[in-house]
XYZ file of C-alpha atoms in Angstrom:
694
model
C -172.972 57.188 -58.603
C -176.236 56.222 -60.561
C -179.225 58.559 -60.294
C -180.760 56.753 -57.344
C -177.655 57.170 -55.278
C -177.456 60.935 -55.840
C -180.394 61.775 -53.606
C -178.793 59.794 -50.745
C -175.579 61.670 -51.431
C -177.111 65.113 -51.356
C -179.892 64.309 -48.736
C -178.427 61.640 -46.438
C -181.045 59.673 -44.484
C -180.689 58.890 -40.865
C -182.693 56.708 -38.353
C -184.909 55.373 -41.104
C -186.307 58.779 -42.037
C -187.414 59.228 -45.621
C -186.152 61.883 -47.976
C -183.510 63.190 -45.660
C -182.280 66.756 -45.256
C -180.218 68.710 -47.770
C -176.608 68.915 -46.720
C -175.770 72.286 -45.099
C -172.635 72.662 -47.226
C -174.879 72.610 -50.299
C -177.106 75.399 -48.859
C -173.935 77.354 -48.135
C -172.823 77.096 -51.747
C -176.179 78.277 -52.921
C -175.934 81.318 -50.653
C -172.567 81.976 -52.225
C -173.846 81.478 -55.835
C -171.320 78.679 -56.078
C -171.269 75.303 -57.776
C -171.966 71.752 -56.641
C -170.295 69.161 -58.903
C -170.241 65.379 -58.468
C -167.231 63.629 -60.060
C -167.211 59.877 -60.678
C -163.856 58.197 -61.584
C -165.320 54.703 -61.829
C -166.801 54.763 -65.314
C -168.349 56.624 -68.229
C -171.930 57.189 -69.029
C -173.854 57.931 -72.250
C -175.891 60.975 -72.865
C -179.234 59.634 -71.491
C -177.756 58.319 -68.130
C -175.844 61.601 -67.760
C -179.068 63.694 -68.327
C -180.784 61.470 -65.684
C -177.999 62.144 -63.255
C -178.229 65.970 -63.785
C -181.919 65.829 -63.260
C -181.570 63.946 -60.037
C -179.221 66.618 -58.727
C -181.743 69.289 -59.509
C -184.587 67.291 -58.039
C -182.628 67.021 -54.744
C -182.889 70.776 -54.415
C -186.683 70.914 -54.588
C -187.045 72.611 -51.198
C -184.068 75.025 -51.474
C -185.480 78.578 -51.958
C -182.465 79.831 -53.871
C -181.686 76.782 -55.848
C -181.511 78.904 -58.977
C -178.246 80.463 -57.608
C -176.473 77.046 -57.425
C -174.788 75.517 -60.543
C -174.851 71.781 -60.540
C -173.135 69.326 -62.872
C -172.028 65.762 -63.095
C -168.613 64.629 -64.548
C -167.643 61.100 -65.451
C -164.039 60.262 -66.081
C -164.090 60.822 -69.860
C -165.767 64.195 -69.406
C -163.199 65.187 -66.708
C -160.348 64.130 -69.010
C -161.918 66.135 -71.862
C -162.147 69.250 -69.540
C -158.537 68.736 -68.353
C -157.272 68.671 -71.916
C -158.987 71.867 -72.798
C -156.641 73.564 -70.278
C -152.930 72.787 -71.090
C -151.721 74.055 -67.783
C -154.156 71.766 -65.852
C -153.133 68.887 -68.124
C -149.493 69.572 -67.329
C -150.348 69.623 -63.607
C -152.277 66.404 -63.738
C -149.514 64.576 -65.632
C -146.962 65.703 -63.018
C -149.191 64.492 -60.116
C -149.735 61.105 -61.559
C -145.971 60.650 -62.525
C -146.547 60.786 -66.311
C -145.175 64.289 -66.934
C -143.892 65.178 -70.354
C -140.090 65.489 -70.143
C -139.156 69.141 -69.489
C -142.795 70.407 -69.599
C -144.788 71.585 -66.556
C -147.330 73.976 -65.281
C -146.382 77.383 -63.912
C -145.566 77.986 -60.254
C -147.050 76.138 -57.185
C -150.834 75.670 -57.290
C -153.203 76.231 -54.358
C -156.773 75.584 -55.369
C -157.158 77.574 -58.652
C -154.486 80.112 -58.005
C -150.660 80.320 -58.027
C -148.915 81.155 -54.895
C -145.103 81.063 -53.931
C -143.490 80.265 -50.601
C -142.214 83.868 -50.610
C -144.218 86.713 -51.884
C -143.191 88.705 -54.914
C -141.353 91.836 -53.726
C -142.106 95.159 -55.407
C -140.673 98.652 -54.963
C -141.066 101.848 -56.984
C -137.907 101.639 -58.970
C -138.396 101.834 -62.678
C -136.828 98.595 -63.847
C -138.759 97.201 -66.773
C -138.308 98.682 -70.169
C -141.141 98.440 -72.755
C -139.516 98.429 -76.206
C -142.964 98.947 -77.773
C -142.745 102.676 -76.854
C -140.599 104.891 -79.048
C -138.842 106.494 -76.070
C -138.155 103.130 -74.446
C -138.790 104.421 -71.078
C -138.617 102.325 -67.926
C -141.642 101.677 -65.778
C -142.006 100.337 -62.192
C -142.389 96.611 -62.012
C -145.967 96.811 -60.993
C -146.850 98.603 -64.189
C -144.665 96.340 -66.196
C -146.580 93.311 -64.874
C -149.838 94.875 -65.942
C -148.459 95.501 -69.479
C -147.216 91.919 -69.825
C -150.533 90.478 -68.711
C -152.384 92.648 -71.127
C -150.054 91.535 -74.001
C -150.384 87.747 -73.197
C -154.255 87.973 -72.975
C -154.386 88.265 -76.770
C -154.053 85.049 -78.863
C -151.225 84.988 -81.391
C -149.408 87.662 -79.446
C -145.690 86.920 -78.937
C -143.657 88.461 -76.074
C -139.940 88.345 -75.291
C -138.541 89.055 -71.847
C -134.840 89.755 -71.760
C -132.376 90.721 -69.248
C -129.099 89.794 -67.535
C -128.958 86.412 -65.909
C -130.075 86.538 -62.266
C -132.324 89.502 -62.271
C -135.402 87.427 -61.636
C -136.964 86.984 -65.026
C -138.348 83.567 -64.292
C -139.785 84.742 -60.957
C -141.439 87.675 -62.737
C -143.092 85.214 -65.174
C -144.508 83.311 -62.257
C -145.844 86.561 -60.728
C -147.915 87.149 -63.859
C -150.131 84.341 -62.669
C -150.158 84.978 -58.911
C -153.410 86.294 -57.425
C -151.507 88.351 -54.798
C -149.534 90.394 -57.311
C -151.495 93.268 -58.792
C -154.855 92.991 -60.418
C -156.263 90.479 -62.991
C -153.664 87.686 -62.891
C -153.384 85.450 -65.878
C -155.090 82.088 -65.675
C -152.516 79.467 -64.602
C -154.732 76.719 -66.311
C -153.699 78.183 -69.630
C -149.970 78.206 -69.016
C -147.404 75.443 -70.203
C -143.841 76.113 -69.070
C -140.483 74.644 -70.130
C -136.866 75.536 -69.577
C -135.427 74.279 -72.753
C -131.743 74.510 -71.551
C -132.469 71.120 -69.842
C -133.934 69.490 -72.990
C -137.600 68.716 -73.670
C -139.741 65.916 -75.196
C -141.496 67.001 -77.348
C -139.356 69.889 -78.418
C -140.628 73.532 -78.106
C -141.446 73.631 -81.860
C -143.354 70.317 -81.809
C -145.226 71.471 -78.542
C -146.213 74.855 -80.311
C -147.487 73.052 -83.417
C -149.505 70.578 -81.360
C -151.131 73.405 -79.291
C -152.030 75.409 -82.313
C -153.483 72.350 -84.078
C -155.673 71.537 -81.060
C -157.001 75.083 -81.045
C -157.023 75.372 -77.189
C -156.373 78.642 -75.655
C -152.771 78.416 -74.267
C -149.993 80.664 -72.898
C -146.771 78.900 -74.008
C -143.755 79.914 -71.849
C -140.255 78.953 -73.040
C -137.336 79.845 -70.729
C -133.785 80.181 -71.784
C -134.912 80.497 -75.429
C -132.228 81.574 -77.883
C -133.114 84.110 -80.531
C -133.314 81.477 -83.382
C -135.761 79.387 -81.383
C -137.870 82.304 -80.506
C -138.174 83.378 -84.060
C -139.455 79.827 -85.074
C -141.875 79.734 -82.173
C -143.156 83.188 -82.963
C -143.882 82.226 -86.540
C -145.838 79.104 -85.461
C -147.831 80.762 -82.642
C -148.808 83.778 -84.646
C -150.478 81.963 -87.472
C -154.014 82.885 -88.247
C -155.809 79.920 -86.632
C -153.694 79.975 -83.478
C -155.129 80.360 -80.050
C -151.652 80.364 -78.431
C -149.794 83.336 -76.902
C -146.089 83.023 -76.635
C -143.734 84.262 -73.945
C -139.986 83.561 -74.276
C -137.310 84.422 -71.731
C -133.590 84.964 -72.506
C -130.566 86.382 -70.819
C -128.917 87.675 -74.037
C -129.296 91.424 -73.745
C -128.486 92.674 -77.159
C -130.253 95.660 -78.282
C -130.704 94.303 -81.735
C -132.559 91.327 -80.382
C -135.995 92.653 -81.468
C -137.549 89.877 -83.682
C -140.502 90.570 -85.857
C -144.082 90.001 -84.529
C -142.792 90.372 -81.000
C -143.162 92.729 -78.045
C -139.882 93.014 -76.226
C -139.599 93.867 -72.572
C -136.206 94.185 -70.736
C -135.837 93.541 -67.055
C -133.299 95.863 -65.409
C -131.544 95.325 -62.091
C -133.620 95.724 -58.950
C -132.691 98.276 -56.299
C -130.194 97.085 -53.637
C -132.906 97.671 -51.053
C -135.137 95.102 -52.738
C -132.339 92.514 -52.894
C -131.700 93.220 -49.246
C -135.336 92.477 -48.328
C -135.292 89.401 -50.393
C -132.050 88.112 -48.583
C -133.809 88.934 -45.274
C -136.872 86.882 -46.495
C -134.805 83.953 -47.876
C -131.843 83.902 -45.407
C -133.189 85.114 -42.121
C -130.027 84.081 -40.262
C -127.801 86.604 -42.100
C -127.170 89.848 -40.196
C -128.603 93.040 -41.318
C -125.084 94.510 -42.060
C -124.420 91.547 -44.413
C -127.730 91.748 -45.999
C -127.087 95.455 -46.897
C -123.597 94.605 -48.148
C -124.954 91.797 -50.329
C -127.645 94.145 -51.691
C -125.039 96.727 -52.750
C -122.570 94.121 -54.095
C -125.162 92.253 -56.086
C -126.197 95.417 -57.938
C -129.784 94.352 -58.064
C -129.006 90.779 -59.239
C -130.940 88.223 -57.173
C -128.939 85.269 -58.409
C -125.655 86.884 -57.373
C -127.286 87.774 -54.048
C -128.108 84.167 -53.444
C -124.669 83.033 -54.414
C -123.083 85.484 -51.977
C -125.488 84.691 -49.277
C -124.758 80.946 -49.544
C -120.977 81.643 -49.079
C -121.594 82.767 -45.518
C -120.452 79.931 -43.244
C -118.353 78.556 -46.062
C -115.565 81.125 -45.877
C -117.550 84.278 -44.921
C -116.762 86.140 -48.187
C -119.292 88.448 -49.753
C -117.483 90.117 -52.489
C -116.176 87.405 -54.899
C -118.327 85.132 -57.002
C -117.187 81.493 -56.660
C -119.485 79.949 -59.201
C -117.715 79.554 -62.502
C -121.019 78.635 -64.366
C -122.730 81.743 -63.186
C -119.713 83.884 -63.919
C -119.517 82.653 -67.517
C -123.233 82.972 -67.941
C -123.223 86.732 -66.918
C -119.982 87.626 -68.656
C -119.874 85.480 -71.756
C -123.702 85.090 -72.306
C -124.261 83.378 -75.654
C -121.169 84.809 -77.268
C -118.136 82.872 -78.317
C -115.295 83.062 -75.829
C -113.284 86.167 -76.458
C -109.810 86.032 -74.661
C -108.970 89.648 -75.507
C -112.188 90.933 -74.159
C -111.753 88.916 -71.002
C -108.227 90.161 -70.444
C -109.330 93.734 -71.009
C -112.175 93.349 -68.491
C -109.645 91.973 -66.036
C -107.508 95.090 -66.404
C -110.345 97.429 -66.125
C -111.730 95.640 -63.079
C -108.518 96.537 -61.132
C -110.050 99.991 -60.684
C -113.441 100.587 -58.869
C -114.183 103.177 -61.612
C -112.441 104.628 -64.632
C -112.822 107.704 -66.905
C -114.126 105.791 -69.927
C -114.200 108.568 -72.431
C -110.713 110.123 -72.365
C -108.474 108.177 -74.756
C -105.531 110.632 -74.661
C -102.121 109.752 -73.626
C -102.716 111.188 -70.202
C -106.094 109.728 -69.687
C -106.997 106.930 -67.317
C -107.622 104.376 -70.081
C -104.058 104.943 -71.267
C -102.647 104.214 -67.733
C -104.499 100.986 -67.639
C -103.633 100.105 -71.175
C -99.920 100.416 -70.204
C -100.154 97.255 -68.204
C -100.224 95.143 -71.384
C -98.834 97.719 -73.835
C -102.178 98.030 -75.729
C -103.857 101.193 -76.925
C -106.431 103.213 -74.942
C -108.773 102.955 -77.892
C -108.779 99.076 -77.560
C -109.981 99.462 -73.991
C -112.582 101.988 -75.062
C -113.929 99.467 -77.512
C -113.861 96.745 -74.814
C -115.924 98.970 -72.571
C -118.506 99.488 -75.267
C -118.908 95.721 -75.672
C -118.990 95.226 -71.896
C -121.695 97.762 -71.656
C -123.697 96.145 -74.367
C -123.501 92.787 -72.334
C -124.762 94.693 -69.299
C -121.670 94.289 -67.168
C -120.250 97.730 -67.480
C -122.189 100.799 -66.398
C -121.835 104.464 -67.143
C -122.351 107.502 -65.000
C -121.387 110.495 -67.080
C -117.923 109.907 -68.274
C -117.259 107.297 -65.615
C -117.390 103.655 -66.233
C -117.432 100.720 -63.756
C -117.453 96.891 -64.169
C -120.487 95.726 -62.259
C -121.809 93.790 -60.388
C -118.987 93.787 -57.926
C -118.711 90.023 -57.595
C -118.043 89.857 -61.268
C -115.508 92.674 -61.112
C -113.803 91.245 -58.119
C -113.329 87.961 -59.739
C -111.918 89.562 -62.901
C -109.565 91.665 -60.705
C -108.287 88.628 -58.943
C -107.564 87.028 -62.321
C -105.585 90.161 -63.313
C -103.543 90.020 -60.142
C -102.717 86.404 -60.820
C -101.619 87.323 -64.420
C -99.624 90.554 -63.804
C -96.060 90.175 -62.326
C -95.755 91.736 -58.883
C -93.136 94.158 -59.825
C -95.066 95.433 -62.860
C -98.157 95.859 -60.567
C -96.128 97.851 -57.965
C -94.718 100.167 -60.649
C -98.268 100.531 -62.084
C -99.741 101.523 -58.690
C -96.908 103.914 -58.038
C -97.233 105.686 -61.320
C -101.037 106.329 -60.973
C -102.492 109.727 -60.036
C -104.012 109.863 -56.591
C -107.671 109.323 -57.789
C -106.658 106.154 -59.627
C -104.711 104.937 -56.664
C -107.740 105.348 -54.423
C -109.856 103.512 -57.055
C -107.337 100.702 -57.152
C -107.061 100.373 -53.369
C -110.854 100.284 -53.091
C -110.964 97.351 -55.441
C -108.202 95.515 -53.551
C -110.202 96.008 -50.363
C -112.864 93.607 -51.694
C -110.239 90.831 -52.330
C -109.240 89.786 -48.858
C -109.417 86.033 -49.804
C -107.022 86.616 -52.726
C -103.450 85.580 -51.986
C -102.190 87.949 -54.681
C -104.090 90.904 -53.128
C -102.716 89.902 -49.662
C -99.186 89.938 -51.180
C -99.802 93.376 -52.673
C -100.778 94.926 -49.360
C -97.858 93.139 -47.600
C -95.514 94.877 -50.013
C -97.177 98.295 -49.707
C -97.397 98.581 -45.922
C -93.609 98.392 -44.802
C -91.699 101.629 -44.357
C -89.658 100.877 -47.437
C -92.674 99.730 -49.639
C -93.803 101.429 -52.848
C -96.534 103.374 -50.886
C -94.491 103.854 -47.689
C -95.781 107.317 -47.137
C -99.400 106.642 -46.652
C -100.033 108.569 -43.472
C -97.717 111.468 -44.546
C -99.908 111.894 -47.586
C -102.734 113.235 -45.503
C -106.340 112.507 -46.498
C -105.351 110.569 -49.741
C -103.059 108.365 -47.605
C -105.525 107.559 -44.915
C -108.172 106.742 -47.597
C -105.716 104.373 -49.279
C -104.975 102.730 -45.868
C -108.719 102.481 -44.995
C -109.498 100.910 -48.396
C -106.866 98.153 -48.128
C -107.486 97.402 -44.347
C -109.898 94.568 -44.997
C -107.215 92.699 -46.875
C -104.727 92.686 -44.014
C -106.342 94.133 -40.856
C -103.587 92.892 -38.492
C -100.880 94.433 -40.633
C -102.706 97.723 -41.012
C -103.263 97.833 -37.148
C -99.469 97.213 -36.565
C -98.734 100.031 -39.116
C -100.921 102.458 -37.229
C -99.367 101.354 -33.875
C -95.836 102.022 -35.396
C -96.912 105.380 -36.645
C -98.484 106.555 -33.346
C -95.470 105.163 -31.435
C -93.106 107.420 -33.318
C -92.576 110.655 -31.372
C -92.577 112.493 -34.694
C -96.131 111.319 -35.373
C -97.526 112.431 -31.993
C -99.390 115.226 -33.585
C -101.716 112.670 -35.265
C -103.290 112.161 -31.796
C -104.099 115.857 -31.406
C -107.769 117.002 -31.917
C -106.580 119.539 -34.463
C -105.067 117.077 -36.871
C -107.091 116.886 -40.169
C -106.960 113.128 -40.648
C -107.472 112.235 -36.889
C -111.118 111.387 -37.122
C -110.535 109.099 -40.219
C -107.994 107.266 -38.266
C -110.316 106.810 -35.341
C -112.978 105.375 -37.561
C -110.414 102.906 -39.061
C -109.128 101.862 -35.734
C -112.737 101.325 -34.449
C -113.412 99.046 -37.467
C -110.231 97.157 -36.695
C -111.382 96.320 -33.149
C -114.099 93.905 -34.536
C -112.063 90.747 -34.074
C -111.448 89.636 -30.464
C -107.708 89.073 -31.002
C -107.344 92.703 -32.234
C -109.675 94.301 -29.631
C -107.087 95.222 -26.993
C -104.613 96.752 -29.451
C -107.309 98.740 -31.209
C -108.941 99.837 -27.875
C -105.756 101.162 -26.454
C -105.214 103.194 -29.603
C -108.645 104.790 -29.230
C -107.899 105.373 -25.530
C -104.790 107.230 -26.531
C -106.828 109.387 -28.962
C -109.305 110.137 -26.143
C -106.533 110.758 -23.624
C -105.041 113.460 -25.929
C -108.337 115.381 -25.872
C -109.470 117.919 -23.290
C -112.205 116.453 -21.088
C -114.807 118.737 -22.626
C -113.862 118.203 -26.294
C -116.734 117.109 -28.380
C -116.306 117.929 -32.153
C -114.466 115.069 -33.855
C -113.990 113.419 -30.486
C -112.779 109.798 -29.973
C -115.104 109.546 -27.001
C -118.065 108.026 -28.849
C -116.046 105.534 -30.756
C -114.227 104.463 -27.661
C -117.312 104.245 -25.551
C -119.234 102.177 -28.181
C -116.689 99.337 -27.647
C -118.060 98.761 -24.144
C -121.808 98.905 -25.020
C -124.003 95.908 -24.671
C -125.608 96.479 -28.107
C -124.103 98.014 -31.211
C -120.568 97.735 -29.903
C -118.987 96.865 -33.352
C -116.638 94.290 -31.645
C -116.963 90.588 -31.131
C -114.796 90.847 -27.979
C -116.498 88.865 -25.132
C -117.832 90.649 -21.984
C -115.053 89.326 -19.766
C -112.410 90.555 -22.228
C -113.901 94.032 -22.262
C -114.285 94.218 -18.470
C -110.670 93.121 -18.117
C -109.513 95.922 -20.343
C -111.523 98.540 -18.242
C -109.778 97.132 -15.102
C -106.457 97.468 -16.887
C -107.114 101.107 -17.621
C -108.377 101.949 -14.111
C -105.168 100.550 -12.501
C -102.904 102.457 -14.979
C -100.463 105.030 -13.566
C -101.495 107.292 -16.396
C -104.184 109.761 -15.110
C -105.521 110.218 -18.661
C -105.901 106.512 -19.166
C -107.797 106.282 -15.887
C -110.104 108.986 -17.283
C -110.695 106.660 -20.199
C -111.544 103.898 -17.732
C -114.425 106.145 -16.330
C -115.737 106.547 -19.952
C -115.602 102.769 -20.516
C -117.250 101.945 -17.124
C -120.049 104.387 -17.801
C -120.609 102.680 -21.223
C -120.637 99.213 -19.650
C -123.565 100.347 -17.387
C -125.445 102.228 -20.117
C -128.923 101.159 -21.110
C -129.470 103.407 -24.157
C -127.618 102.704 -27.309
C -126.802 104.282 -30.589
C -123.798 104.140 -32.948
C -122.060 106.514 -35.248
C -119.928 103.761 -36.811
C -120.015 102.402 -40.264
C -120.078 98.632 -39.754
C -119.165 97.644 -43.319
C -115.576 96.348 -43.892
C -114.825 95.571 -47.458
C -116.206 92.221 -48.453
C -115.754 90.680 -45.011
C -118.907 89.369 -43.247
C -119.788 91.699 -40.381
C -122.622 92.313 -37.857
C -123.318 94.684 -34.958
C -120.906 93.009 -32.742
C -121.452 90.657 -29.745
C -124.878 90.853 -28.347
C -126.883 88.973 -25.761
C -128.761 85.879 -27.058
C -130.770 85.189 -23.889
C -132.228 87.330 -21.101
C -129.745 85.809 -18.744
C -126.876 87.085 -20.898
C -128.150 90.704 -20.423
C -128.641 90.115 -16.726
C -125.140 88.664 -16.443
C -123.720 91.729 -18.312
C -125.192 94.235 -15.812
C -124.562 92.207 -12.750
C -120.882 91.870 -13.713
C -120.725 95.591 -14.632
C -122.125 96.535 -11.179
C -119.576 94.224 -9.461
C -116.816 95.866 -11.489
C -117.937 99.371 -10.441
C -117.827 98.334 -6.788
C -114.503 96.816 -7.248
C -113.011 99.752 -8.974
C -114.367 102.285 -6.437
C -111.232 101.777 -4.516
C -109.080 103.207 -7.373
C -111.609 105.374 -9.312
C -113.067 108.373 -7.575
C -116.133 108.539 -9.717
C -116.997 104.827 -9.915
C -119.767 105.218 -7.376
C -121.234 108.295 -9.085
C -121.089 106.403 -12.370
C -123.058 103.548 -11.071
C -125.638 105.628 -9.301
C -126.112 107.846 -12.276
C -126.783 104.979 -14.637
C -129.225 103.422 -12.184
C -131.076 106.744 -11.948
C -131.202 107.055 -15.711
C -132.652 103.555 -16.073
C -135.191 104.183 -13.244
C -136.440 107.609 -14.287
C -135.986 107.188 -18.181
C -134.452 110.632 -18.110
C -131.029 112.082 -17.750
C -130.773 113.412 -14.132
C -128.674 116.410 -13.256
C -125.066 115.764 -12.723
C -125.417 115.943 -8.989
C -128.303 114.033 -7.562
C -130.433 116.408 -5.417
C -133.053 113.946 -4.397
C -133.708 113.784 -0.724
C -132.639 110.203 0.422
C -135.722 110.011 2.574
C -137.944 110.677 -0.336
C -136.062 108.668 -2.979
C -137.891 105.507 -4.224
C -134.587 103.906 -5.314
C -133.145 101.099 -3.237
C -131.123 102.356 -0.312
C -127.870 100.783 -1.620
C -127.988 103.078 -4.653
C -128.364 106.166 -2.493
C -125.484 104.888 -0.271
C -123.297 104.543 -3.411
C -124.327 107.938 -4.480
C -123.260 109.497 -1.196
């Protein structure tokens, strides 16, 4: 691009005209106070030819009124290379694009033009989850404020920052967000950033790279991920020297409080809110049901890596509660510490309970009960809890302690069940006070894919088992039964069938029984699987049949009716299976079961839906139940429902009224009076509806 060719480039000639017109794009750039730069990759020019090219560019703007608003420049390949090398992040990007990247070193994030963007936006809520160790009180601030503080610290050369936090909380993603233009205000310049995860090895080493960047004197933000404390200390010493223009950010998952090296600002990332993880799961795994997203959010305890690990198990066993990745388990549990068998065993024992009183070390305290499993002291478990809290995998609420996140605790509990002889475990469970029994059963409810947990529940449920009096124990018993139901749903349903089939237990069906509503909720949850639907539905029908027709408080009516809704049914039973069940009830010789058939038929024809059910079921994958995928599925549902109503009119006195009432409700979007008083001659509904009403 010699000087004579520049005029043709900027003012192309056509049809033999002289001079040509200035390109419109150049005028637009001047209007925007932008820049027009010509880059030639074919050669290098000396100072005099370079000056001639720049002059030619300005001469081409002779008739542009606001030419002074436009910056122009000319780059040959040497000048372009010099500019690239002034920005280490740009240099790393160029090396990667041309296939000559330094081993283990790269730019930060995904570049679009001059900004960093990610495929999924950075999610932010108001939860205070970043602790600034620079403040004396070490208070936590929302992530948006924490990002602003991190950016401010890294703007200063020779400033060293350390970001710590449990593995999987999103530390690396937070580092990327510091450079994203869509996150907060004043993002850091990605052209200054050089990134490496040194756990994979780098050439040159992090120390050599830091020395080289300091020696060159270029402004740089050096980011080193998975950086152990020793390496950080060495890098901080190099980058904080007097002539350095480098800012240092290291990231580490060792969360020791004493990890506060000199010349370093320390920030700790805390777990996000379950709601934020749920939103992220919906963003990254849109095929996962809302119920499973909520369950994953709660189980992950704000840990995004755990959330991903759980989400990826769906379709590969449909287990949400147990972490299957050994590497991730060891990374979170062991961190950079040496393996400690005694601590691991103590954690396994403690994980058997959903929560434990972690302060009472007396002979009657909960720690003493757990310690009896191995014949150790309560004080040794107390010390183990202190260490587990320091590692970030035991949390405290007052005097209560819990091993979290749940996928870690569930895996530890499964190890404990494998280690403890069955007889010892049964004696341990029988010796516990009611609160601890409920806590133990709640943990077991998350282990449905553990053979040992299945064996435990199988031993507990028989009439001669160690906890044979579950229903006789009232509220405590039904809570234990509800907690362990996800482990053996078929066995629990059979146990309830036996109890309700015993004449001495008939009072459980009565509206006045104190645990009746808990049983109804449990049976409704057990109706989810198609092969269990009929058995569960007939039990709910028996509860409903035992009620007066006008009974409402604690009624089984809603739970039973929801089974036959098009939406939010809570069961995967197919439409034909549910209609067949209604037909069976309608042809029953029991008048009360025929009344249940009327409730079910009304629900089949309903067009408004809500649910009072809790759709969670331990760590099992769940959704709202069967639902139409196509418009034709919905049409088929109502067409078959209308046909069923017409069929059952021969045996159900109110089948016609049920059909007409639902059509009226749909047509008028309102609940009509129980007796339709519309004059048939003035009614706008089809005549067949009025005939069915009459």
